[in-house]
Structures are given as C-alpha cells and as structure tokens.
CSV table of C-alpha atoms in Angstrom, one decimal:
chain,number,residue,atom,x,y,z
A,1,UNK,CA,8.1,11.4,13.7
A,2,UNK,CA,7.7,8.4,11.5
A,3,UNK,CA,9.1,9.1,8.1
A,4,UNK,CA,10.4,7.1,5.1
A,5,UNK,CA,12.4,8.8,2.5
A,6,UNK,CA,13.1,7.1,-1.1
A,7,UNK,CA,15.6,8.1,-3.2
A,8,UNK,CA,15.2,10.0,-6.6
A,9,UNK,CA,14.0,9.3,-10.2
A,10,UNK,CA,15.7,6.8,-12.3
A,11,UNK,CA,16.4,6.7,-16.2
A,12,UNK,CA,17.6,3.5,-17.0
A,13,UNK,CA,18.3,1.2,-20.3
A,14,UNK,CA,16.7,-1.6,-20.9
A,15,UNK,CA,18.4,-4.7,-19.3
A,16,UNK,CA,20.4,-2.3,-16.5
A,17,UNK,CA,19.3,-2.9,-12.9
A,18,UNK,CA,18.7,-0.4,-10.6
A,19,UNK,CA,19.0,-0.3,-6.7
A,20,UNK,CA,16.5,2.1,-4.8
A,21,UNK,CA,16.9,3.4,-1.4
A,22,UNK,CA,14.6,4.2,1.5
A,23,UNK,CA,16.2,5.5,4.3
A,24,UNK,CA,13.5,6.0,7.4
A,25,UNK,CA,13.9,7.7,10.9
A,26,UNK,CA,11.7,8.4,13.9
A,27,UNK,CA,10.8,4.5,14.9
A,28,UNK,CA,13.0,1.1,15.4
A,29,UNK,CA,13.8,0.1,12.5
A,30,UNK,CA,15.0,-3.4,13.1
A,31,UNK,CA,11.5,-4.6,14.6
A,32,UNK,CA,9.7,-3.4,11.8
A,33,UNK,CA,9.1,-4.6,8.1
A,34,UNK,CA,9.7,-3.0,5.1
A,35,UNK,CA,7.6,-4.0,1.9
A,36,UNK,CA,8.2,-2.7,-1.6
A,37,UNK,CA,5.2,-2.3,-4.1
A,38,UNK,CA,4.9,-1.0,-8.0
A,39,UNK,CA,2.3,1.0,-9.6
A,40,UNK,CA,1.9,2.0,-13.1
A,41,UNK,CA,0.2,5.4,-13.4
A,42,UNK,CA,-3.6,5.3,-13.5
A,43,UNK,CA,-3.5,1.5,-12.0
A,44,UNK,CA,-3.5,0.1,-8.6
A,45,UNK,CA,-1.0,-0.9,-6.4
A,46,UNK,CA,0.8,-4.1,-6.8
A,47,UNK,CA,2.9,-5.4,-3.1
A,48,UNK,CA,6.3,-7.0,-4.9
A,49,UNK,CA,7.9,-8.3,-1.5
A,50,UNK,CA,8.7,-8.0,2.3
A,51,UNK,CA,11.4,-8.2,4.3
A,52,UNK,CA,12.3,-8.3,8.3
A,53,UNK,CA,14.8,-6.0,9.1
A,54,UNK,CA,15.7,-7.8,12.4
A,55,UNK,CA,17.0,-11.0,10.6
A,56,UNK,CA,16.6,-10.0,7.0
A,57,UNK,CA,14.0,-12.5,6.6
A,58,UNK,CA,12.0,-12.0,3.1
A,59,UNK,CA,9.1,-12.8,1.3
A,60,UNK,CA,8.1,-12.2,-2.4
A,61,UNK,CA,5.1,-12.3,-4.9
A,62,UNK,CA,5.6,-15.1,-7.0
A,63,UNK,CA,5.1,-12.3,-9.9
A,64,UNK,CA,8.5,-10.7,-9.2
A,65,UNK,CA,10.7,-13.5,-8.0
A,66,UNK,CA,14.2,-12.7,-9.7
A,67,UNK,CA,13.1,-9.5,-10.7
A,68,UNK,CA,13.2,-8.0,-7.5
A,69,UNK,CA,15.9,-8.8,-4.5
A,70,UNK,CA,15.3,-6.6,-0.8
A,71,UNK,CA,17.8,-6.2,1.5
A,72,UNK,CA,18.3,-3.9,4.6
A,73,UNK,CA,21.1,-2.0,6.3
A,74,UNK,CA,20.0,-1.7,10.2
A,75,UNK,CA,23.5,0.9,10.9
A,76,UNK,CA,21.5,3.4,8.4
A,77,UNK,CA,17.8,2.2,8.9
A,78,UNK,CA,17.6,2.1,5.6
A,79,UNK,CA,16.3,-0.3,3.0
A,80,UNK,CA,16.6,-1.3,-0.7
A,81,UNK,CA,15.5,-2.5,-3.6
A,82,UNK,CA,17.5,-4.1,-6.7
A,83,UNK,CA,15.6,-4.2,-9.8
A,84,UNK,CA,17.3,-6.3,-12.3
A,85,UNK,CA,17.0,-7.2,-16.1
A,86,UNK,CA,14.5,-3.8,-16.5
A,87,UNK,CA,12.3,-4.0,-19.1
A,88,UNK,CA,10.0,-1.3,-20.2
A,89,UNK,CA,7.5,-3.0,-18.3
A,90,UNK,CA,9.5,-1.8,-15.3
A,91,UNK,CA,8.3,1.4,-15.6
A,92,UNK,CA,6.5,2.7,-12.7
A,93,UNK,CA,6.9,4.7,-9.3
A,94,UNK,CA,7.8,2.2,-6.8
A,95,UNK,CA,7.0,2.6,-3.1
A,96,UNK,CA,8.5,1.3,-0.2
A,97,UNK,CA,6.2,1.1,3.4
A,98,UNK,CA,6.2,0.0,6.8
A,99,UNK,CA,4.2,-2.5,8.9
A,100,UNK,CA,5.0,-3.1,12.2
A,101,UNK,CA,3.0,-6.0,13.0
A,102,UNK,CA,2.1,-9.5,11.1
A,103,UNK,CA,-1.3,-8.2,9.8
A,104,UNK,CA,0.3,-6.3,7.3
A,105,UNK,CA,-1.4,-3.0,7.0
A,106,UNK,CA,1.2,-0.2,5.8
A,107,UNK,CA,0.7,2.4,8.0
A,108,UNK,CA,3.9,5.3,6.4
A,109,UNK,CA,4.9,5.0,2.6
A,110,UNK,CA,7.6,6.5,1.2
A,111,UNK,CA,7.1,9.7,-1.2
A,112,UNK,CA,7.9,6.9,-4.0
A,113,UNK,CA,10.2,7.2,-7.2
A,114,UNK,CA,9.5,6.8,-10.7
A,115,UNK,CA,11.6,4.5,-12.3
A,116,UNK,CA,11.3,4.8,-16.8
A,117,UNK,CA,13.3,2.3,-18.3
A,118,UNK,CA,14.4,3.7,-21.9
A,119,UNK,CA,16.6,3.4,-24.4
B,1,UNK,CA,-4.7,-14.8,-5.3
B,2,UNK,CA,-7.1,-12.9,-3.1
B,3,UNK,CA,-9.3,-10.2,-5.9
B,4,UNK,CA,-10.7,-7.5,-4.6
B,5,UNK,CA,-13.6,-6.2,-6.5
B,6,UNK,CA,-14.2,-2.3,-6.2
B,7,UNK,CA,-16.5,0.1,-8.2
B,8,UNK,CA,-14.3,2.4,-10.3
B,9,UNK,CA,-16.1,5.2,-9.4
B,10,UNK,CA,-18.6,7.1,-7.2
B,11,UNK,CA,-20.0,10.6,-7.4
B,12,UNK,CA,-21.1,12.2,-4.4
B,13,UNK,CA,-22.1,15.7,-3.0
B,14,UNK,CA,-20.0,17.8,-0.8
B,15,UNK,CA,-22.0,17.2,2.9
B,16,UNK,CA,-23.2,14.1,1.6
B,17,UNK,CA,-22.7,10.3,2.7
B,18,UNK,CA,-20.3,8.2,0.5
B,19,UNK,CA,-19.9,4.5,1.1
B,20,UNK,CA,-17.5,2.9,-0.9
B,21,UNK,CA,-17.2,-1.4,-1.4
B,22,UNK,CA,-15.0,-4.0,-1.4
B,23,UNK,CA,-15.7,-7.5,-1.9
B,24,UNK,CA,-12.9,-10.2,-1.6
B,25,UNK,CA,-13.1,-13.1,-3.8
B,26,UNK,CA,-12.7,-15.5,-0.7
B,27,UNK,CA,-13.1,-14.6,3.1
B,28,UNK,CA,-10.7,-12.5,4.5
B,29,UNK,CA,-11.2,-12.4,8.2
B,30,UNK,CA,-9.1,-15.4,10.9
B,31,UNK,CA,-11.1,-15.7,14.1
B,32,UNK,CA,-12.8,-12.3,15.2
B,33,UNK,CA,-10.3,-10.3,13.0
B,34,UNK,CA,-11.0,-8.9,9.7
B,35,UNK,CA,-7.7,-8.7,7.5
B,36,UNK,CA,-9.0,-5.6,5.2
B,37,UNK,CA,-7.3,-2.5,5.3
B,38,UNK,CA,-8.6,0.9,3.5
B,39,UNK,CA,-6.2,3.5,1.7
B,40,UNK,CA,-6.6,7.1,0.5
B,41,UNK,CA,-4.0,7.8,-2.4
B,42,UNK,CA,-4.6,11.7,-4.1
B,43,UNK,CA,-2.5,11.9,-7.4
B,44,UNK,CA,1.2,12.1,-7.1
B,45,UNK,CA,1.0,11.1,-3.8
B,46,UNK,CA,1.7,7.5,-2.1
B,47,UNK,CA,-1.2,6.1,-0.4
B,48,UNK,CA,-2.3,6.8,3.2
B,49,UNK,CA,-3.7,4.3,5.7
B,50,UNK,CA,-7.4,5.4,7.0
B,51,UNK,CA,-8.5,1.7,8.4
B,52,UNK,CA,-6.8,-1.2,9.1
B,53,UNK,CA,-8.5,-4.6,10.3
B,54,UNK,CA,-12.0,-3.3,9.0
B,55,UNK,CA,-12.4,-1.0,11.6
B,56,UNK,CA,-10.1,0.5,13.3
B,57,UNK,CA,-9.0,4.1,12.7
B,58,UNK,CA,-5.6,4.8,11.6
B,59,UNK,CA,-3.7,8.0,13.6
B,60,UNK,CA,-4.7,11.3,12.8
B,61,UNK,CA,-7.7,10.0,10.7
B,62,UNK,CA,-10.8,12.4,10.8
B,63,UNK,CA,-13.7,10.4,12.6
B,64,UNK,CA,-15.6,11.0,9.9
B,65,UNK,CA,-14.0,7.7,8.2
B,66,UNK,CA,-15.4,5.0,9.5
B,67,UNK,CA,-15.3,0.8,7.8
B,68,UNK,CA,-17.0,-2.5,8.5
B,69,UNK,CA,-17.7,-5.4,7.0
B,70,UNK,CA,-16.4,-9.4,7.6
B,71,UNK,CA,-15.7,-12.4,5.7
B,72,UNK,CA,-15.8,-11.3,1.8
B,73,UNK,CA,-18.3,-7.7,2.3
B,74,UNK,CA,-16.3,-4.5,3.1
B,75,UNK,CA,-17.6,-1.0,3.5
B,76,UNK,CA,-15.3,2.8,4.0
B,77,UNK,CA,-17.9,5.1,4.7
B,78,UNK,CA,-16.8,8.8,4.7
B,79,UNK,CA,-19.8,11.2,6.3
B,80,UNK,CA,-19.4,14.0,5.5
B,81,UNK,CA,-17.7,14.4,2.2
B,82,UNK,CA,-15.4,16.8,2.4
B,83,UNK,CA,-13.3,18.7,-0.6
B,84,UNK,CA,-10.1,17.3,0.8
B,85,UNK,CA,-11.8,13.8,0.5
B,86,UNK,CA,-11.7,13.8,-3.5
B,87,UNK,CA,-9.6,11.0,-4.0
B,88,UNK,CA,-9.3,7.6,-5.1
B,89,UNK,CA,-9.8,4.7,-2.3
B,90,UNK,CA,-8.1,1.3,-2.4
B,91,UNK,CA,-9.0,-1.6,-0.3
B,92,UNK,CA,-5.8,-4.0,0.6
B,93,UNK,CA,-6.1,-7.7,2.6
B,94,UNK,CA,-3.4,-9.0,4.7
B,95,UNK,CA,-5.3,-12.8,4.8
B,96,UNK,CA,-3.4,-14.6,2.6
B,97,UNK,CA,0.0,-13.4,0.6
B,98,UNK,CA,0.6,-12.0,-1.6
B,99,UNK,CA,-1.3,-9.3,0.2
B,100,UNK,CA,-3.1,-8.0,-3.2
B,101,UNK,CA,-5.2,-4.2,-3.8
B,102,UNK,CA,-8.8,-3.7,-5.3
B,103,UNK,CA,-8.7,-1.7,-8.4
B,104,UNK,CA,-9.3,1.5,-6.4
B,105,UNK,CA,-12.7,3.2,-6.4
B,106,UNK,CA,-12.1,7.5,-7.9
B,107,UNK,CA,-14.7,9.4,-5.6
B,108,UNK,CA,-15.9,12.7,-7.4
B,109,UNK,CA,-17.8,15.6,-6.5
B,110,UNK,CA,-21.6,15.3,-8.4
C-alpha cells in the first residue's frame, strides 16, 4: 500500500535551516509528484511547492520562494524539504503529499512533522 | 490567487444531512472538468482526500460523501452524518497555481 512517511519533530534556532524527509513506498515514485504544504495549528493549509520526481522539475508559491528548496532522491523514493533562514514564523507541522496526475489533487499525505523554531 | 470562501462552521445531527460550501473567487472548472477537490482533516491528523474534480469519489470513501458544483459554486454533502464524520472540511482548487485551501468549514454535532 501507498504510504508516505515524514521524518520526526524539529527544534530549531532562529536563522538555522532544517531539511525534512519523506520517504514513501508502495507506488512509482518517479512518475509521481511530491508537494510540500505548512499549516499553523488552528489554520488552514497553505501548498508551499511541487516538484516532479522523474526530472526534478519544481514549482513554488511565490510566498516561499527562497525560503523553501525541494529536491528528491529516486534510489530511496524519498523526498525533502530545506527550510532556510527559520524564523518563528516557521513554526508549523509541515506536510508532504502525492499527486499522480496534473490536476493536482493529493490523494496520501504524510503523518506531517511539527517544526518550532526557538531560541 | 484563487480564495476560497467556506463557512467556519456547521452544526448538524447525527442521521442528519450536512452540506457544506465552497465558493471560488473566480471559476475553477477548464472545459467539462471541475478543478475542486474536498478534504477531511480530524485534529492531529493530515488531511484525507474524499472528492477530487467535484465529484468523484476518492478510494475507500463511504458513499455517503458525495460533491457537486461548477464554475465558482461547490457543495460536499455528507448523508448521513456519522460520529466518525466530526471533523473539519477543506475545499482545495488545482485551476490555477498556487493551488490555494478555503479556510476549512468545523462540522459539530447539534
């Protein structure tokens, strides 16, 4: 079966970077995209970027252009996020999800990690 | 951006009807396909995918989800409410990127 697994909670300082995993398993990974999205507890869901995993190909949300860099690692079907420059207003659980065709719906998410960026 | 305008909440009996809307802030649907997607997210949870493309039922989604709705008018109907349904309920379009959420709609048991 389908499944996405992220890696674990981060406590970070303000102006680290982090790098978030999200290994996956049970489909073809490198004909499928992999988008990344933030949400503060208690508030929606905002999608922060996409990328191919056949070609690395990516697209991002204006919003979190240089904060937020995907790539992907087809020998481990896994893919990742770097989070750079963390501000508090980087805290949030961060999801990663599939789509497998251009319409974009996200049909398996990751269990998502909470990311608190503290001093 | 595309905004997606949701009630934030809706309280409804258990055996009851519960339609929940959507309205985009521009038309969402190309051609005869309707880019609106509907999610299900309980707390500490990640989301789950109930409809995508308006209508269509997502794998291993009771039948008693069902969505319409074109252009910039979208409905998730769940009949009946369940106890297992008590969650909140985000509508999502793929039409133009970035692909953007509604607010998310809280459904609660009257």
């Amino acid at each position: 079966q389908v499944k996405l697994q992220q890696s674990g909670a981060e406590l970070v300082k303000p102006g680290a970077s982090v790098k978030l995993s999200c290994k996956t398993s049970g489909y073809t990974f490198s004909t499928s995209y992999m988008s990344w999205f933030k949400q503060i507890p208690g508030q929606s869901i905002e999608w922060i970027g996409m990328i191919y995993a056949g070609d690395g190909g990516t697209g991002y949300n204006q919003k979190f252009k240089g904060k937020a860099t995907l790539t992907v690692d087809t020998s481990s079907s896994t893919a990742y996020m770097d989070l750079s420059s963390l501000t508090t207003e980087d805290s949030a659980v961060y999801f990663c999800a599939r789509s497998i065709t251009t319409w974009h719906y996200f049909d398996y998410w990751g269990q998502g990690v909470m990311v608190t960026v503290s001093s | 951006d595309i905004v997606l305008t949701q009630s934030p909440a809706l309280a409804v009996s258990l055996g009851q009807r519960a339609t929940i809307s959507c309205r985009a802030s521009q038309s969402v649907s190309i051609s005869r396909y309707n880019l609106m997607h509907w999610y299900q997210q309980k707390p500490g949870q990640q989301p789950k995918l109930l409809i995508y493309r308006a209508s269509n039922l997502a794998s291993g989604i009771p039948a008693r989800f069902s969505g319409s709705g074109s252009g910039t008018d979208f409905t998730l109907t769940i009949n009946p409410v369940q106890a297992d349904d008590i969650a909140t309920y985000y509508c999502q379009q793929s039409r133009e990127s970035p692909p953007t959420f509604g607010a998310g709609t809280k459904l609660e048991l009257k």
